[in-house]
mmCIF file of C-alpha atoms in Angstrom:
data_model
loop_
_atom_site.group_PDB
_atom_site.id
_atom_site.type_symbol
_atom_site.label_atom_id
_atom_site.label_comp_id
_atom_site.label_asym_id
_atom_site.label_seq_id
_atom_site.Cartn_x
_atom_site.Cartn_y
_atom_site.Cartn_z
ATOM 1 C CA MET A 1 -99.156 -24.255 -0.629
ATOM 2 C CA LYS A 2 -100.290 -27.144 0.794
ATOM 3 C CA HIS A 3 -101.488 -24.905 3.607
ATOM 4 C CA VAL A 4 -104.488 -23.663 1.242
ATOM 5 C CA ASN A 5 -105.538 -27.147 0.421
ATOM 6 C CA PHE A 6 -105.293 -29.003 3.170
ATOM 7 C CA LEU A 7 -108.765 -28.485 4.213
ATOM 8 C CA MET A 8 -110.181 -30.271 0.611
ATOM 9 C CA VAL A 9 -107.964 -33.587 1.863
ATOM 10 C CA ALA A 10 -109.503 -32.941 5.344
ATOM 11 C CA LEU A 11 -113.323 -33.487 3.812
ATOM 12 C CA LEU A 12 -112.242 -36.752 3.227
ATOM 13 C CA VAL A 13 -110.788 -38.174 6.402
ATOM 14 C CA MET A 14 -111.167 -35.277 8.909
ATOM 15 C CA MET A 15 -113.953 -36.896 11.220
ATOM 16 C CA SER A 16 -112.397 -40.112 11.413
ATOM 17 C CA ALA A 17 -109.510 -39.884 13.052
ATOM 18 C CA MET A 18 -108.768 -43.745 11.548
ATOM 19 C CA VAL A 19 -109.415 -44.947 8.200
ATOM 20 C CA THR A 20 -108.357 -47.950 6.872
ATOM 21 C CA SER A 21 -108.302 -49.410 3.310
ATOM 22 C CA CYS A 22 -107.889 -52.875 1.199
ATOM 23 C CA MET A 23 -105.605 -52.748 -1.355
ATOM 24 C CA ASN A 24 -105.412 -55.800 -4.054
ATOM 25 C CA GLY A 25 -108.137 -57.699 -2.260
ATOM 26 C CA GLU A 26 -105.397 -57.952 1.047
ATOM 27 C CA GLU A 27 -106.040 -56.122 3.890
ATOM 28 C CA ASN A 28 -104.125 -52.978 4.569
ATOM 29 C CA THR A 29 -103.507 -52.683 8.161
ATOM 30 C CA ILE A 30 -101.417 -49.515 7.890
ATOM 31 C CA VAL A 31 -104.361 -46.655 9.856
ATOM 32 C CA GLN A 32 -104.144 -43.573 8.505
ATOM 33 C CA GLY A 33 -105.403 -39.963 10.566
ATOM 34 C CA LEU A 34 -105.923 -36.450 10.000
ATOM 35 C CA GLN A 35 -106.866 -34.070 13.176
ATOM 36 C CA PRO A 36 -106.607 -31.398 15.265
ATOM 37 C CA MET A 37 -104.501 -32.359 18.714
ATOM 38 C CA ARG A 38 -103.245 -30.557 21.523
ATOM 39 C CA VAL A 39 -99.820 -30.642 21.613
ATOM 40 C CA LYS A 40 -98.289 -32.122 24.866
ATOM 41 C CA SER A 41 -94.979 -30.281 25.392
ATOM 42 C CA SER A 42 -92.049 -31.653 27.567
ATOM 43 C CA TYR A 43 -90.665 -30.201 31.084
ATOM 44 C CA ILE A 44 -88.310 -27.990 28.922
ATOM 45 C CA GLY A 45 -90.775 -26.593 26.518
ATOM 46 C CA MET A 46 -89.832 -28.557 23.083
ATOM 47 C CA SER A 47 -93.296 -30.617 21.836
ATOM 48 C CA SER A 48 -93.286 -34.097 22.128
ATOM 49 C CA SER A 49 -96.545 -35.244 21.962
ATOM 50 C CA PHE A 50 -100.059 -35.477 20.940
ATOM 51 C CA VAL A 51 -103.092 -35.919 22.623
ATOM 52 C CA SER A 52 -106.755 -37.005 21.230
ATOM 53 C CA GLY A 53 -109.457 -38.991 22.967
ATOM 54 C CA GLY A 54 -107.694 -39.834 25.923
ATOM 55 C CA ILE A 55 -105.129 -41.101 23.738
ATOM 56 C CA GLU A 56 -101.257 -39.885 23.736
ATOM 57 C CA LEU A 57 -99.724 -40.246 19.494
ATOM 58 C CA ILE A 58 -95.811 -40.395 20.292
ATOM 59 C CA PRO A 59 -94.010 -39.772 16.988
ATOM 60 C CA THR A 60 -91.369 -41.921 16.071
ATOM 61 C CA ASN A 61 -89.913 -39.719 13.591
ATOM 62 C CA SER A 62 -89.402 -36.773 16.218
ATOM 63 C CA THR A 63 -87.498 -34.775 14.088
ATOM 64 C CA LEU A 64 -91.102 -33.247 12.214
ATOM 65 C CA VAL A 65 -92.467 -32.218 15.663
ATOM 66 C CA ASP A 66 -90.839 -28.422 15.393
ATOM 67 C CA LEU A 67 -93.392 -26.393 17.000
ATOM 68 C CA PRO A 68 -93.068 -23.152 18.594
ATOM 69 C CA SER A 69 -93.591 -23.384 22.272
ATOM 70 C CA GLU A 70 -97.229 -21.873 22.991
ATOM 71 C CA THR A 71 -98.623 -24.064 20.285
ATOM 72 C CA LYS A 72 -101.998 -25.532 21.838
ATOM 73 C CA ILE A 73 -103.115 -27.351 18.784
ATOM 74 C CA ALA A 74 -102.059 -28.525 15.464
ATOM 75 C CA LEU A 75 -103.159 -30.418 12.352
ATOM 76 C CA VAL A 76 -101.556 -33.598 12.458
ATOM 77 C CA ALA A 77 -101.380 -36.257 9.587
ATOM 78 C CA TYR A 78 -100.331 -39.604 11.008
ATOM 79 C CA LYS A 79 -100.241 -43.209 10.376
ATOM 80 C CA TYR A 80 -99.403 -46.615 11.600
ATOM 81 C CA ASP A 81 -99.521 -50.572 11.699
ATOM 82 C CA ARG A 82 -102.663 -51.979 13.914
ATOM 83 C CA ALA A 83 -100.992 -55.426 13.310
ATOM 84 C CA LEU A 84 -98.202 -54.377 15.639
ATOM 85 C CA GLN A 85 -100.068 -51.990 18.089
ATOM 86 C CA GLU A 86 -103.645 -52.675 19.081
ATOM 87 C CA VAL A 87 -106.158 -50.027 19.908
ATOM 88 C CA ASN A 88 -108.923 -50.173 22.050
ATOM 89 C CA GLU A 89 -110.654 -48.695 25.448
ATOM 90 C CA ASN A 90 -108.073 -49.363 26.944
ATOM 91 C CA THR A 91 -105.450 -48.053 25.085
ATOM 92 C CA LYS A 92 -103.504 -44.622 26.149
ATOM 93 C CA LYS A 93 -100.339 -44.523 23.947
ATOM 94 C CA LEU A 94 -99.664 -44.786 20.695
ATOM 95 C CA ASN A 95 -96.636 -44.783 18.489
ATOM 96 C CA VAL A 96 -97.383 -43.289 14.943
ATOM 97 C CA GLU A 97 -95.358 -42.100 11.815
ATOM 98 C CA LEU A 98 -96.250 -38.610 10.851
ATOM 99 C CA TRP A 99 -96.451 -37.786 7.113
ATOM 100 C CA GLU A 100 -95.125 -34.304 7.414
ATOM 101 C CA LYS A 101 -94.762 -31.383 10.027
ATOM 102 C CA PRO A 102 -97.785 -30.673 12.589
ATOM 103 C CA GLN A 103 -99.310 -27.658 11.253
ATOM 104 C CA VAL A 104 -100.010 -25.129 13.836
ATOM 105 C CA ILE A 105 -104.123 -23.685 13.804
ATOM 106 C CA ASP A 106 -104.057 -21.899 17.311
ATOM 107 C CA ALA A 107 -106.134 -18.754 16.647
ATOM 108 C CA PRO A 108 -107.389 -15.972 18.916
ATOM 109 C CA LEU A 109 -110.251 -15.365 21.323
ATOM 110 C CA ASN A 110 -110.757 -12.113 23.083
ATOM 111 C CA ILE A 111 -112.805 -11.057 25.511
ATOM 112 C CA SER A 112 -114.059 -7.527 25.358
ATOM 113 C CA GLU A 113 -116.745 -5.520 28.089
ATOM 114 C CA ALA A 114 -118.503 -4.416 25.132
ATOM 115 C CA LYS A 115 -118.552 -3.679 21.204
ATOM 116 C CA ASP A 116 -116.009 -1.249 20.751
ATOM 117 C CA ALA A 117 -114.380 -1.850 24.385
ATOM 118 C CA TYR A 118 -111.131 -2.413 24.994
ATOM 119 C CA ASN A 119 -109.947 -5.470 23.281
ATOM 120 C CA ASP A 120 -112.761 -5.531 20.901
ATOM 121 C CA VAL A 121 -111.905 -6.488 16.848
ATOM 122 C CA VAL A 122 -113.741 -5.223 14.211
ATOM 123 C CA ALA A 123 -113.995 -7.320 11.005
ATOM 124 C CA THR A 124 -112.853 -6.167 7.690
ATOM 125 C CA HIS A 125 -113.708 -8.584 5.555
ATOM 126 C CA ALA A 126 -116.953 -11.228 5.126
ATOM 127 C CA ILE A 127 -115.775 -14.996 5.261
ATOM 128 C CA SER A 128 -117.173 -17.493 2.411
ATOM 129 C CA THR A 129 -118.765 -20.301 4.870
ATOM 130 C CA MET A 130 -118.003 -22.583 7.613
ATOM 131 C CA SER A 131 -120.189 -25.136 6.657
ATOM 132 C CA PHE A 132 -118.754 -27.652 4.428
ATOM 133 C CA ASP A 133 -119.609 -30.852 2.344
ATOM 134 C CA GLY A 134 -123.234 -29.942 2.584
ATOM 135 C CA GLY A 135 -123.490 -28.939 5.810
ATOM 136 C CA PHE A 136 -120.788 -32.053 7.737
ATOM 137 C CA MET A 137 -117.981 -30.157 7.850
ATOM 138 C CA VAL A 138 -119.225 -27.612 10.729
ATOM 139 C CA PRO A 139 -117.283 -25.529 14.031
ATOM 140 C CA TYR A 140 -117.327 -28.385 16.337
ATOM 141 C CA LEU A 141 -115.960 -28.866 20.144
ATOM 142 C CA MET A 142 -112.845 -30.600 20.927
ATOM 143 C CA PRO A 143 -112.621 -30.911 24.696
ATOM 144 C CA VAL A 144 -109.222 -31.969 26.584
ATOM 145 C CA SER A 145 -110.190 -33.855 30.148
ATOM 146 C CA LYS A 146 -108.567 -32.658 33.302
ATOM 147 C CA GLY A 147 -105.667 -34.382 33.333
ATOM 148 C CA ALA A 148 -105.340 -35.490 29.761
ATOM 149 C CA LEU A 149 -101.656 -33.668 29.615
ATOM 150 C CA TYR A 150 -100.243 -33.788 33.084
ATOM 151 C CA ALA A 151 -101.499 -35.127 36.355
ATOM 152 C CA SER A 152 -102.819 -31.261 37.456
ATOM 153 C CA SER A 153 -103.562 -30.474 33.682
ATOM 154 C CA PRO A 154 -107.191 -28.487 34.151
ATOM 155 C CA ALA A 155 -110.021 -29.125 31.552
ATOM 156 C CA GLU A 156 -109.672 -27.131 28.044
ATOM 157 C CA TYR A 157 -112.450 -26.298 25.736
ATOM 158 C CA PHE A 158 -111.370 -25.822 21.872
ATOM 159 C CA LEU A 159 -113.683 -24.765 19.287
ATOM 160 C CA ILE A 160 -112.433 -26.250 16.019
ATOM 161 C CA ALA A 161 -113.610 -24.153 13.130
ATOM 162 C CA PRO A 162 -113.349 -24.567 9.145
ATOM 163 C CA ILE A 163 -112.822 -21.382 7.357
ATOM 164 C CA GLY A 164 -113.383 -20.525 3.644
ATOM 165 C CA TYR A 165 -112.321 -16.825 2.951
ATOM 166 C CA ARG A 166 -110.502 -15.168 -0.563
ATOM 167 C CA ILE A 167 -107.486 -14.475 -1.245
ATOM 168 C CA GLN A 168 -105.600 -13.219 -4.342
ATOM 169 C CA SER A 169 -105.140 -15.031 -7.278
ATOM 170 C CA LEU A 170 -101.111 -15.486 -7.141
ATOM 171 C CA THR A 171 -98.806 -18.292 -8.847
ATOM 172 C CA ASP A 172 -95.428 -16.638 -6.923
ATOM 173 C CA ASN A 173 -95.069 -18.620 -3.678
ATOM 174 C CA ASP A 174 -93.701 -15.779 -1.829
ATOM 175 C CA LYS A 175 -96.345 -13.510 -2.580
ATOM 176 C CA LEU A 176 -99.099 -16.489 -1.761
ATOM 177 C CA THR A 177 -97.357 -16.780 1.319
ATOM 178 C CA ALA A 178 -97.458 -12.932 1.968
ATOM 179 C CA GLU A 179 -101.171 -12.357 0.922
ATOM 180 C CA LEU A 180 -101.647 -15.259 3.779
ATOM 181 C CA ARG A 181 -100.357 -13.608 6.347
ATOM 182 C CA LYS A 182 -102.529 -10.689 5.645
ATOM 183 C CA HIS A 183 -105.933 -12.561 6.917
ATOM 184 C CA ALA A 184 -106.218 -12.857 10.613
ATOM 185 C CA PHE A 185 -109.455 -14.697 12.452
ATOM 186 C CA THR A 186 -110.018 -13.885 15.992
ATOM 187 C CA ILE A 187 -113.107 -14.810 17.938
ATOM 188 C CA VAL A 188 -114.258 -12.154 20.367
ATOM 189 C CA CYS A 189 -116.635 -13.251 23.240
ATOM 190 C CA TYR A 190 -118.613 -10.225 24.595
ATOM 191 C CA LEU A 191 -119.213 -9.794 28.655
ATOM 192 C CA ASP A 192 -122.588 -7.896 28.215
ATOM 193 C CA GLU A 193 -123.640 -10.925 26.242
ATOM 194 C CA LEU A 194 -122.739 -13.820 28.995
ATOM 195 C CA GLU A 195 -126.893 -14.600 30.166
ATOM 196 C CA GLY A 196 -129.158 -17.657 29.948
ATOM 197 C CA THR A 197 -127.877 -20.927 29.014
ATOM 198 C CA ASP A 198 -126.151 -19.659 25.092
ATOM 199 C CA LEU A 199 -122.297 -18.405 25.430
ATOM 200 C CA ILE A 200 -122.218 -16.288 21.848
ATOM 201 C CA LEU A 201 -119.423 -16.326 20.130
ATOM 202 C CA HIS A 202 -118.654 -13.664 17.319
ATOM 203 C CA LEU A 203 -115.781 -14.605 14.360
ATOM 204 C CA ARG A 204 -114.289 -11.629 12.860
ATOM 205 C CA HIS A 205 -112.526 -11.802 9.573
ATOM 206 C CA THR A 206 -109.616 -8.592 9.266
ATOM 207 C CA ILE A 207 -106.876 -8.199 5.800
ATOM 208 C CA GLU A 208 -104.206 -6.044 6.538
ATOM 209 C CA LYS A 209 -104.049 -2.729 4.028
ATOM 210 C CA GLU A 210 -101.810 -3.046 1.287
ATOM 211 C CA ALA A 211 -99.077 -0.520 1.940
ATOM 212 C CA ASP A 212 -100.257 2.026 -0.910
ATOM 213 C CA ASP A 213 -103.919 1.475 0.408
ATOM 214 C CA LYS A 214 -104.773 0.294 -3.175
ATOM 215 C CA GLU A 215 -108.081 -1.948 -3.671
ATOM 216 C CA VAL A 216 -107.041 -5.631 -4.658
ATOM 217 C CA ASP A 217 -109.289 -8.337 -5.926
ATOM 218 C CA ARG A 218 -109.489 -11.565 -3.780
ATOM 219 C CA ILE A 219 -111.378 -13.954 -5.913
ATOM 220 C CA ARG A 220 -109.471 -17.204 -4.987
ATOM 221 C CA GLU A 221 -111.522 -19.535 -2.490
ATOM 222 C CA VAL A 222 -109.055 -21.035 0.218
ATOM 223 C CA SER A 223 -109.911 -22.941 3.463
ATOM 224 C CA GLU A 224 -108.529 -23.997 6.842
ATOM 225 C CA TYR A 225 -109.081 -24.906 10.066
ATOM 226 C CA LYS A 226 -108.511 -22.882 13.169
ATOM 227 C CA ALA A 227 -108.477 -23.633 16.874
ATOM 228 C CA PHE A 228 -110.051 -21.084 19.337
ATOM 229 C CA ASP A 229 -108.996 -21.661 23.152
ATOM 230 C CA MET A 230 -112.934 -21.420 24.399
ATOM 231 C CA THR A 231 -111.665 -22.146 28.188
ATOM 232 C CA SER A 232 -111.415 -18.276 29.187
ATOM 233 C CA ALA A 233 -114.943 -16.965 27.536
ATOM 234 C CA ILE A 234 -116.961 -20.577 29.561
ATOM 235 C CA ASN A 235 -114.742 -20.026 32.795
ATOM 236 C CA ALA A 236 -116.282 -16.155 32.474
ATOM 237 C CA PHE A 237 -119.774 -16.997 31.878
ATOM 238 C CA LYS A 238 -119.422 -19.686 34.492
ATOM 239 C CA GLU A 239 -118.150 -16.063 36.830
ATOM 240 C CA GLU A 240 -121.095 -14.330 35.018
ATOM 241 C CA VAL A 241 -123.837 -16.291 35.061
ATOM 242 C CA GLY A 242 -123.475 -19.104 37.983
ATOM 243 C CA SER A 243 -123.161 -22.041 35.706
ATOM 244 C CA TYR A 244 -121.892 -23.198 32.606
ATOM 245 C CA PRO A 245 -123.353 -22.646 28.986
ATOM 246 C CA THR A 246 -125.351 -26.028 27.220
ATOM 247 C CA LYS A 247 -124.342 -24.403 23.546
ATOM 248 C CA VAL A 248 -122.588 -22.051 21.820
ATOM 249 C CA ILE A 249 -123.539 -19.966 19.378
ATOM 250 C CA VAL A 250 -120.928 -18.636 16.873
ATOM 251 C CA LYS A 251 -121.776 -15.535 14.864
ATOM 252 C CA SER A 252 -120.132 -14.582 11.673
ATOM 253 C CA LYS A 253 -120.449 -12.173 8.423
ATOM 254 C CA GLU A 254 -120.330 -14.112 5.446
ATOM 255 C CA ASN A 255 -120.544 -13.356 1.705
ATOM 256 C CA SER A 256 -121.079 -15.626 -0.981
ATOM 257 C CA ASN A 257 -120.229 -13.658 -3.821
ATOM 258 C CA SER A 258 -117.148 -11.263 -2.311
ATOM 259 C CA ASN A 259 -115.613 -10.589 0.408
ATOM 260 C CA LYS A 260 -117.159 -7.224 0.881
ATOM 261 C CA LEU A 261 -119.181 -6.521 4.730
ATOM 262 C CA THR A 262 -121.178 -3.806 2.573
ATOM 263 C CA ASP A 263 -122.955 -5.011 -0.013
ATOM 264 C CA GLY A 264 -126.207 -6.858 -0.257
ATOM 265 C CA SER A 265 -125.171 -10.644 -0.122
ATOM 266 C CA THR A 266 -123.632 -10.051 3.299
ATOM 267 C CA ARG A 267 -125.600 -12.039 5.920
ATOM 268 C CA GLU A 268 -125.182 -13.253 9.630
ATOM 269 C CA SER A 269 -124.847 -16.659 9.804
ATOM 270 C CA THR A 270 -124.722 -18.939 13.015
ATOM 271 C CA TYR A 271 -123.487 -22.010 14.376
ATOM 272 C CA GLU A 272 -124.519 -24.429 17.381
ATOM 273 C CA VAL A 273 -122.335 -26.244 19.561
ATOM 274 C CA LYS A 274 -123.610 -27.920 22.070
ATOM 275 C CA LEU A 275 -121.277 -28.016 25.443
ATOM 276 C CA ASP A 276 -122.004 -30.798 28.101
ATOM 277 C CA ILE A 277 -119.393 -29.428 31.399
ATOM 278 C CA LYS A 278 -119.691 -31.728 34.415
ATOM 279 C CA GLU A 279 -118.789 -29.468 37.390
#
């Protein structure tokens, strides 16, 4: 299941969207990248290209771009030859070859009046962490500029979060797939917490109950990226406070020993992400 292991690969290349190397003493002009990107759909609703940092990446092997029409963010592994395509500050489009089918990493963000109110999500289990590689890999902001997708498309703001958690130790591929589907991650924004300059968000980890309500051991550590669209929460903050937040604070329940919320090892961790939104 590459779904389980890709974060370990991402630790090597995630923060550098373009990686070059030298082989056998000769310059290698093949540039490789692995990063979350905004999916751009065609007018008929088909995923057609990807947008990152103001550049539109157009896959030459487009048959791999088979994503649900509602997909916003996908993790894209790609390559191109810089000897054939020059990339500079004026580059707007880039033809790339996909290594594999992009992976959808969208996850929901709910807005609730208050805790225990409508649309609230209550965590059932702790995660392990949202900080990897000595703090090098932590939640970060991925903005999509106004007009980046289409001439009239609004600005968007996504929280990209690496999440470590525990699953059952399974070797059967079908059972492993079923286990992964039981885990859900949701960001909750409470309207009664909108004040000051900080937008406070809460990560909730829920696990679907077993059919027989049986308790199972989950000791295998896995990790993956999730993308949460914060745009609605940021706009709600602006409407309530009168100005945009300058910082996002993400709170999560974490346990380094198990996935239980109720033992003495569970703690609340916070992650800060700076915002600089222009009117």
